[in-house]
Amino acid sequence: MQSGPTAPINFMRFAKWSPRIRSFVGNHLVMALAILSLPFLLFSLATLSRFPQLVEWIYVRRLYALVAKTLSPLSAAIPFSLSEISLYLGILGAALWGFRGIWRRRFARTALELFAGAALLALWFYLAWGFNYLRPKIEQQLRLAAIEPDSLALRENFLWCIEQTNAAWQPVAPWSLQHLDREIERGYAEVFAELNLPQIAGNWPPKFLLMPQLLDYTLASGIFGPLFHEVHLNSHLLPVEMPFVLAHEKAHGRGFARESEASFIALLVCLRSKNTGIRYAAYFSLLGRFRARYRQYADYDSLQQRVRPEIDADFEMVWRRMEKYLGPLAEFAQKSYDFYLRANQVEGGMENYSDVIDLVMGWREGGKEF
């Protein structure tokens, strides 16, 4: 600690500079708060990840339920995607703001302003939806049987899926989106009531993008926009794909963030339907996951021969829809999404999609049928 004549000198220096400090803080208060919110957010994520049940009761069933109930009807009233328009405006605005900073030679200040904007975006993402990644896993919520790696059990379930898909096959005609949406919502009401899952009140009608190429070139069949609570479908989906993708994205809207869990909920919902086309679409999607996982085994080809040729033809049509978009952009998008999932504590990243198989096996191991 200093003493003597130096203390007044330091005080005088502080008094001289304090108006400038107050002026800076006053002019940049929002930016400062936005930047400071980022370490607070990171601390919250690290802390809450240790208390998933707390996330379930405080965030999912209260805060998130309120956000979904309030925001989704407002977005649903607008026929186009607010998420898509905001993406374009955000990119344009950031580019113009960056160019403005370069033109005025305010490099550091502009960088801080853009960083503050990104911090606010991240904060809203987690408040509006992202904390759902930290809720208890669905295996715990539904008390599913634990599944150990077992090639025999996998083979038995693969055969079961082949039989169910063969029996469910039928030509699928183009859908009326309104009719499909109502049928999926009816399934959600029944399944969630039966399983005692939290009923998140929201309105998520399917929307198409003005530029579906955004989904095509990233190999995305659909996407849930958490910032405005919107469900988007790729308008180039085949009829056999659409029911399951819609149900999957609606599961995200109801707070199931992990991809495997959204797929499992979508499977339960679609298989509850009396519409045979919706049921076939669910088994068709699940069979695709089983085929991808079982392909490494020696008897894959012999089992695959049991699949109806009409189903193989449907897989071929889906592949033809997607293969023309394969390339560096698709690879970059897949790797970026893998990084995003891992950053949100989703084990395996993109491989989590195939973990729906483990959930199905755990469901059946517990004596439950679809």
Short mmCIF file of C-alpha atoms in Angstrom, two decimals:
data_model
loop_
_atom_site.label_atom_id
_atom_site.label_comp_id
_atom_site.label_asym_id
_atom_site.label_seq_id
_atom_site.Cartn_x
_atom_site.Cartn_y
_atom_site.Cartn_z
CA MET A 1 0.00 0.00 0.00
CA GLN A 2 1.36 3.41 -0.94
CA SER A 3 1.47 6.36 1.48
CA GLY A 4 2.73 9.90 1.67
CA PRO A 5 2.46 12.46 -1.12
CA THR A 6 1.83 9.92 -3.87
CA ALA A 7 -1.77 9.21 -2.78
CA PRO A 8 -3.19 12.63 -3.73
CA ILE A 9 -1.40 12.42 -7.07
CA ASN A 10 -3.07 9.10 -7.89
CA PHE A 11 -6.41 10.47 -6.76
CA MET A 12 -6.01 13.50 -8.97
CA ARG A 13 -5.18 11.30 -11.93
CA PHE A 14 -8.28 9.20 -11.28
CA ALA A 15 -10.41 12.33 -10.93
CA LYS A 16 -9.04 13.57 -14.23
CA TRP A 17 -9.77 10.35 -16.09
CA SER A 18 -13.04 9.36 -14.39
CA PRO A 19 -15.29 11.49 -16.67
CA ARG A 20 -13.78 9.74 -19.66
CA ILE A 21 -14.30 6.34 -18.03
CA ARG A 22 -17.91 7.20 -17.20
CA SER A 23 -18.43 8.43 -20.74
CA PHE A 24 -16.98 5.24 -22.23
CA VAL A 25 -19.08 2.99 -19.99
CA GLY A 26 -22.18 5.06 -20.68
CA ASN A 27 -21.70 4.93 -24.44
CA HIS A 28 -20.80 1.25 -24.53
CA LEU A 29 -22.84 -0.17 -21.67
CA VAL A 30 -24.86 -2.53 -23.85
CA MET A 31 -21.73 -3.78 -25.60
CA ALA A 32 -19.94 -4.28 -22.29
CA LEU A 33 -22.87 -6.18 -20.79
CA ALA A 34 -23.15 -8.32 -23.91
CA ILE A 35 -19.48 -9.27 -23.77
CA LEU A 36 -19.64 -9.93 -20.03
CA SER A 37 -22.66 -12.19 -20.56
CA LEU A 38 -20.49 -14.71 -22.40
CA PRO A 39 -18.38 -15.87 -19.42
CA PHE A 40 -21.57 -15.92 -17.33
CA LEU A 41 -23.19 -18.14 -19.96
CA LEU A 42 -20.20 -20.49 -20.07
CA PHE A 43 -20.20 -20.70 -16.28
CA SER A 44 -23.94 -21.47 -16.28
CA LEU A 45 -23.52 -24.23 -18.86
CA ALA A 46 -20.66 -25.83 -16.94
CA THR A 47 -22.57 -25.67 -13.65
CA LEU A 48 -26.01 -26.76 -14.86
CA SER A 49 -24.57 -29.70 -16.78
CA ARG A 50 -23.98 -31.30 -13.36
CA PHE A 51 -27.62 -30.89 -12.35
CA PRO A 52 -29.82 -32.18 -15.20
CA GLN A 53 -32.86 -32.64 -12.95
CA LEU A 54 -32.64 -28.99 -11.94
CA VAL A 55 -32.57 -28.05 -15.63
CA GLU A 56 -35.67 -30.19 -16.17
CA TRP A 57 -37.75 -28.63 -13.40
CA ILE A 58 -36.65 -25.00 -13.61
CA TYR A 59 -35.74 -24.51 -17.26
CA VAL A 60 -37.62 -27.09 -19.35
CA ARG A 61 -40.93 -27.16 -17.49
CA ARG A 62 -41.07 -23.48 -16.59
CA LEU A 63 -38.85 -21.02 -18.46
CA TYR A 64 -38.69 -22.95 -21.72
CA ALA A 65 -42.38 -23.82 -21.57
CA LEU A 66 -43.17 -20.11 -21.23
CA VAL A 67 -40.87 -19.14 -24.13
CA ALA A 68 -42.38 -21.81 -26.41
CA LYS A 69 -45.94 -20.91 -25.45
CA THR A 70 -45.31 -17.22 -26.10
CA LEU A 71 -42.99 -17.18 -29.10
CA SER A 72 -44.11 -20.08 -31.29
CA PRO A 73 -47.69 -18.78 -31.93
CA LEU A 74 -46.27 -15.40 -32.97
CA SER A 75 -43.89 -17.03 -35.44
CA ALA A 76 -46.60 -19.41 -36.64
CA ALA A 77 -48.77 -16.45 -37.63
CA ILE A 78 -46.16 -15.41 -40.22
CA PRO A 79 -46.19 -17.64 -43.33
CA PHE A 80 -42.49 -17.30 -44.16
CA SER A 81 -39.44 -18.18 -42.09
CA LEU A 82 -38.30 -15.45 -39.73
CA SER A 83 -35.17 -17.50 -39.09
CA GLU A 84 -34.22 -17.47 -42.76
CA ILE A 85 -34.86 -13.75 -43.23
CA SER A 86 -32.93 -12.98 -40.04
CA LEU A 87 -30.02 -15.06 -41.31
CA TYR A 88 -29.77 -13.05 -44.52
CA LEU A 89 -30.18 -9.72 -42.73
CA GLY A 90 -27.67 -10.73 -40.06
CA ILE A 91 -25.02 -11.68 -42.60
CA LEU A 92 -25.63 -8.50 -44.59
CA GLY A 93 -25.64 -6.33 -41.47
CA ALA A 94 -22.43 -7.86 -40.11
CA ALA A 95 -20.70 -7.41 -43.47
CA LEU A 96 -21.78 -3.77 -43.77
CA TRP A 97 -20.83 -3.06 -40.16
CA GLY A 98 -17.43 -4.65 -40.68
CA PHE A 99 -16.87 -2.67 -43.87
CA ARG A 100 -17.88 0.51 -42.04
CA GLY A 101 -15.33 -0.20 -39.31
CA ILE A 102 -12.58 -0.86 -41.82
CA TRP A 103 -13.45 2.31 -43.73
CA ARG A 104 -13.24 4.38 -40.53
CA ARG A 105 -10.17 2.46 -39.32
CA ARG A 106 -11.92 1.44 -36.10
CA PHE A 107 -10.72 -2.13 -36.19
CA ALA A 108 -10.71 -2.98 -32.48
CA ARG A 109 -14.00 -1.24 -31.74
CA THR A 110 -15.76 -2.88 -34.69
CA ALA A 111 -14.44 -6.29 -33.72
CA LEU A 112 -15.74 -5.79 -30.17
CA GLU A 113 -19.13 -4.69 -31.47
CA LEU A 114 -19.45 -7.75 -33.70
CA PHE A 115 -18.30 -9.97 -30.85
CA ALA A 116 -20.90 -8.40 -28.57
CA GLY A 117 -23.60 -9.10 -31.14
CA ALA A 118 -22.51 -12.74 -31.37
CA ALA A 119 -22.53 -12.99 -27.56
CA LEU A 120 -26.11 -11.70 -27.39
CA LEU A 121 -27.13 -14.18 -30.08
CA ALA A 122 -25.56 -17.05 -28.13
CA LEU A 123 -27.26 -15.90 -24.93
CA TRP A 124 -30.68 -15.85 -26.57
CA PHE A 125 -30.06 -19.22 -28.22
CA TYR A 126 -29.51 -20.90 -24.87
CA LEU A 127 -32.29 -19.07 -23.07
CA ALA A 128 -34.77 -19.77 -25.88
CA TRP A 129 -33.85 -23.43 -26.41
CA GLY A 130 -30.22 -24.48 -25.96
CA PHE A 131 -30.34 -25.41 -22.26
CA ASN A 132 -32.48 -28.39 -23.32
CA TYR A 133 -29.20 -30.16 -24.11
CA LEU A 134 -28.60 -30.36 -20.35
CA ARG A 135 -31.88 -32.02 -19.36
CA PRO A 136 -31.89 -35.69 -18.24
CA LYS A 137 -31.47 -38.21 -21.02
CA ILE A 138 -34.60 -39.85 -22.32
CA GLU A 139 -33.36 -43.25 -21.14
CA GLN A 140 -33.74 -41.94 -17.59
CA GLN A 141 -37.08 -40.24 -18.22
CA LEU A 142 -38.63 -43.38 -19.73
CA ARG A 143 -36.58 -45.86 -17.66
CA LEU A 144 -35.37 -47.71 -20.74
CA ALA A 145 -33.34 -50.87 -20.32
CA ALA A 146 -29.57 -50.37 -20.54
CA ILE A 147 -28.15 -51.84 -23.74
CA GLU A 148 -24.67 -53.33 -23.92
CA PRO A 149 -22.94 -53.74 -27.31
CA ASP A 150 -24.15 -57.10 -28.61
CA SER A 151 -24.03 -58.12 -32.27
CA LEU A 152 -26.67 -60.83 -31.74
CA ALA A 153 -29.14 -58.38 -30.20
CA LEU A 154 -28.41 -55.91 -32.99
CA ARG A 155 -29.02 -58.61 -35.59
CA GLU A 156 -32.31 -59.62 -33.98
CA ASN A 157 -33.53 -56.03 -33.92
CA PHE A 158 -32.37 -55.45 -37.50
CA LEU A 159 -34.43 -58.45 -38.61
CA TRP A 160 -37.39 -57.14 -36.63
CA CYS A 161 -37.10 -53.76 -38.34
CA ILE A 162 -36.89 -55.41 -41.79
CA GLU A 163 -40.04 -57.42 -41.07
CA GLN A 164 -41.95 -54.39 -39.79
CA THR A 165 -40.88 -52.21 -42.71
CA ASN A 166 -41.78 -54.90 -45.25
CA ALA A 167 -45.22 -55.26 -43.69
CA ALA A 168 -45.78 -51.49 -43.55
CA TRP A 169 -44.67 -50.72 -47.11
CA GLN A 170 -47.06 -48.92 -49.41
CA PRO A 171 -46.71 -46.28 -52.10
CA VAL A 172 -46.74 -42.87 -50.41
CA ALA A 173 -48.56 -40.08 -52.21
CA PRO A 174 -47.72 -36.37 -51.79
CA TRP A 175 -49.00 -35.01 -48.51
CA SER A 176 -51.34 -32.21 -47.59
CA LEU A 177 -49.11 -30.41 -45.09
CA GLN A 178 -52.06 -29.25 -43.00
CA HIS A 179 -53.46 -32.77 -42.74
CA LEU A 180 -50.03 -34.23 -41.98
CA ASP A 181 -49.39 -31.57 -39.35
CA ARG A 182 -52.70 -32.30 -37.60
CA GLU A 183 -52.02 -36.03 -37.61
CA ILE A 184 -48.54 -35.60 -36.13
CA GLU A 185 -49.86 -33.24 -33.44
CA ARG A 186 -52.57 -35.74 -32.53
CA GLY A 187 -49.89 -38.38 -32.11
CA TYR A 188 -47.86 -36.10 -29.86
CA ALA A 189 -50.83 -35.46 -27.58
CA GLU A 190 -51.45 -39.20 -27.17
CA VAL A 191 -47.83 -40.29 -26.74
CA PHE A 192 -46.88 -37.56 -24.26
CA ALA A 193 -49.97 -38.22 -22.15
CA GLU A 194 -49.28 -41.95 -22.12
CA LEU A 195 -45.59 -41.57 -21.22
CA ASN A 196 -46.19 -38.71 -18.77
CA LEU A 197 -43.79 -36.43 -20.61
CA PRO A 198 -44.10 -32.65 -20.09
CA GLN A 199 -46.61 -31.14 -22.50
CA ILE A 200 -44.87 -28.07 -23.93
CA ALA A 201 -47.63 -25.89 -25.35
CA GLY A 202 -46.55 -24.48 -28.68
CA ASN A 203 -47.52 -24.07 -32.30
CA TRP A 204 -44.97 -25.28 -34.83
CA PRO A 205 -46.53 -25.50 -38.31
CA PRO A 206 -44.05 -26.66 -40.96
CA LYS A 207 -42.46 -23.98 -43.10
CA PHE A 208 -40.42 -24.13 -46.28
CA LEU A 209 -37.42 -21.92 -46.94
CA LEU A 210 -37.39 -19.35 -49.72
CA MET A 211 -34.02 -20.84 -50.67
CA PRO A 212 -34.24 -24.61 -50.04
CA GLN A 213 -30.70 -24.93 -51.41
CA LEU A 214 -29.53 -23.95 -47.91
CA LEU A 215 -30.80 -27.34 -46.75
CA ASP A 216 -29.93 -29.22 -49.93
CA TYR A 217 -26.25 -28.33 -49.94
CA THR A 218 -25.89 -29.05 -46.22
CA LEU A 219 -27.69 -32.41 -46.61
CA ALA A 220 -30.33 -31.30 -44.11
CA SER A 221 -33.84 -32.74 -44.36
CA GLY A 222 -35.22 -30.20 -41.91
CA ILE A 223 -34.18 -27.80 -39.20
CA PHE A 224 -35.67 -26.34 -36.04
CA GLY A 225 -35.02 -22.61 -35.71
CA PRO A 226 -34.66 -22.00 -31.95
CA LEU A 227 -34.37 -18.22 -32.15
CA PHE A 228 -37.97 -17.89 -33.37
CA HIS A 229 -39.26 -21.40 -32.63
CA GLU A 230 -39.92 -22.45 -36.21
CA VAL A 231 -39.99 -25.89 -37.82
CA HIS A 232 -38.55 -26.00 -41.33
CA LEU A 233 -38.78 -28.79 -43.87
CA ASN A 234 -36.72 -29.22 -47.01
CA SER A 235 -39.27 -28.65 -49.76
CA HIS A 236 -37.45 -31.23 -51.90
CA LEU A 237 -38.20 -34.08 -49.48
CA LEU A 238 -39.87 -37.13 -50.95
CA PRO A 239 -43.29 -38.10 -49.54
CA VAL A 240 -41.75 -41.12 -47.82
CA GLU A 241 -39.39 -38.81 -45.89
CA MET A 242 -41.68 -35.99 -44.86
CA PRO A 243 -43.75 -37.44 -41.96
CA PHE A 244 -40.78 -38.59 -39.92
CA VAL A 245 -38.75 -35.42 -40.55
CA LEU A 246 -41.70 -33.27 -39.47
CA ALA A 247 -42.19 -35.31 -36.29
CA HIS A 248 -38.44 -35.16 -35.59
CA GLU A 249 -38.28 -31.36 -35.84
CA LYS A 250 -41.40 -31.01 -33.69
CA ALA A 251 -39.64 -33.09 -31.03
CA HIS A 252 -36.91 -30.46 -30.99
CA GLY A 253 -39.61 -27.85 -30.48
CA ARG A 254 -40.84 -29.78 -27.46
CA GLY A 255 -37.42 -29.59 -25.87
CA PHE A 256 -35.72 -32.81 -27.00
CA ALA A 257 -32.44 -31.40 -28.26
CA ARG A 258 -30.38 -34.57 -28.77
CA GLU A 259 -30.86 -35.98 -32.27
CA SER A 260 -31.33 -39.59 -31.17
CA GLU A 261 -34.01 -38.58 -28.68
CA ALA A 262 -35.87 -36.44 -31.21
CA SER A 263 -35.82 -39.38 -33.62
CA PHE A 264 -37.07 -41.80 -30.96
CA ILE A 265 -39.95 -39.51 -29.99
CA ALA A 266 -40.76 -39.04 -33.69
CA LEU A 267 -40.79 -42.81 -34.12
CA LEU A 268 -43.26 -43.29 -31.26
CA VAL A 269 -45.49 -40.52 -32.60
CA CYS A 270 -45.51 -41.73 -36.21
CA LEU A 271 -46.13 -45.36 -35.26
CA ARG A 272 -49.09 -44.26 -33.15
CA SER A 273 -50.78 -42.94 -36.30
CA LYS A 274 -53.59 -44.84 -38.00
CA ASN A 275 -52.29 -43.49 -41.31
CA THR A 276 -50.35 -46.34 -42.91
CA GLY A 277 -48.20 -43.95 -44.94
CA ILE A 278 -46.97 -42.24 -41.78
CA ARG A 279 -46.23 -45.59 -40.15
CA TYR A 280 -44.26 -46.76 -43.17
CA ALA A 281 -42.27 -43.51 -43.22
CA ALA A 282 -41.23 -44.11 -39.60
CA TYR A 283 -40.08 -47.69 -40.18
CA PHE A 284 -38.36 -46.60 -43.40
CA SER A 285 -36.28 -44.01 -41.52
CA LEU A 286 -35.41 -46.48 -38.76
CA LEU A 287 -34.41 -49.14 -41.29
CA GLY A 288 -31.98 -46.68 -42.82
CA ARG A 289 -30.26 -46.29 -39.44
CA PHE A 290 -30.11 -50.06 -38.92
CA ARG A 291 -28.64 -50.61 -42.39
CA ALA A 292 -25.92 -48.04 -41.78
CA ARG A 293 -24.91 -49.58 -38.45
CA TYR A 294 -25.10 -53.23 -39.46
CA ARG A 295 -23.25 -52.78 -42.76
CA GLN A 296 -19.93 -53.75 -41.11
CA TYR A 297 -21.06 -57.32 -40.34
CA ALA A 298 -20.37 -60.26 -42.66
CA ASP A 299 -24.00 -61.33 -43.00
CA TYR A 300 -25.26 -57.84 -43.92
CA ASP A 301 -25.84 -58.71 -47.58
CA SER A 302 -27.83 -61.84 -46.76
CA LEU A 303 -30.07 -59.92 -44.35
CA GLN A 304 -30.43 -57.01 -46.75
CA GLN A 305 -31.81 -59.40 -49.37
CA ARG A 306 -34.88 -59.83 -47.16
CA VAL A 307 -35.89 -56.22 -47.75
CA ARG A 308 -38.69 -55.76 -50.26
CA PRO A 309 -37.43 -54.43 -53.61
CA GLU A 310 -39.98 -51.60 -53.41
CA ILE A 311 -38.30 -50.40 -50.22
CA ASP A 312 -34.87 -50.58 -51.85
CA ALA A 313 -36.33 -48.48 -54.66
CA ASP A 314 -37.44 -45.86 -52.11
CA PHE A 315 -33.92 -45.74 -50.66
CA GLU A 316 -32.54 -45.34 -54.17
CA MET A 317 -34.84 -42.38 -54.81
CA VAL A 318 -33.74 -40.70 -51.58
CA TRP A 319 -30.10 -41.25 -52.51
CA ARG A 320 -30.63 -39.74 -55.95
CA ARG A 321 -32.21 -36.69 -54.33
CA MET A 322 -29.18 -36.16 -52.10
CA GLU A 323 -26.17 -37.32 -54.10
CA LYS A 324 -26.09 -34.32 -56.42
CA TYR A 325 -25.44 -32.08 -53.42
CA LEU A 326 -22.45 -34.01 -52.11
CA GLY A 327 -19.26 -31.97 -52.10
CA PRO A 328 -16.99 -29.72 -50.03
CA LEU A 329 -19.86 -27.55 -48.77
CA ALA A 330 -21.83 -30.56 -47.53
CA GLU A 331 -18.70 -31.99 -45.89
CA PHE A 332 -17.97 -28.67 -44.19
CA ALA A 333 -21.56 -28.42 -42.96
CA GLN A 334 -21.49 -31.94 -41.56
CA LYS A 335 -18.20 -31.35 -39.74
CA SER A 336 -19.44 -28.01 -38.40
CA TYR A 337 -22.61 -29.59 -37.06
CA ASP A 338 -20.58 -32.40 -35.53
CA PHE A 339 -18.49 -29.78 -33.70
CA TYR A 340 -21.65 -27.97 -32.59
CA LEU A 341 -23.17 -31.16 -31.16
CA ARG A 342 -20.00 -32.11 -29.31
CA ALA A 343 -19.73 -28.57 -27.91
CA ASN A 344 -23.22 -29.07 -26.49
CA GLN A 345 -22.17 -32.31 -24.77
CA VAL A 346 -23.84 -34.64 -27.28
CA GLU A 347 -21.72 -37.78 -27.16
CA GLY A 348 -20.49 -38.89 -30.55
CA GLY A 349 -21.53 -35.72 -32.37
CA MET A 350 -23.18 -36.63 -35.65
CA GLU A 351 -23.07 -40.30 -34.68
CA ASN A 352 -25.77 -39.49 -32.14
CA TYR A 353 -28.34 -39.79 -34.94
CA SER A 354 -27.76 -43.55 -35.08
CA ASP A 355 -28.12 -43.89 -31.30
CA VAL A 356 -31.87 -44.04 -31.87
CA ILE A 357 -31.17 -47.74 -32.49
CA ASP A 358 -30.03 -48.15 -28.88
CA LEU A 359 -33.20 -46.44 -27.66
CA VAL A 360 -35.34 -48.75 -29.79
CA MET A 361 -33.49 -51.79 -28.48
CA GLY A 362 -33.85 -50.58 -24.90
CA TRP A 363 -37.57 -50.01 -25.44
CA ARG A 364 -38.08 -53.50 -26.81
CA GLU A 365 -35.80 -55.07 -24.21
CA GLY A 366 -38.16 -53.69 -21.58
CA GLY A 367 -41.02 -55.66 -23.12
CA LYS A 368 -42.60 -52.72 -24.94
CA GLU A 369 -43.72 -52.80 -28.55
CA PHE A 370 -44.41 -50.03 -31.02
#
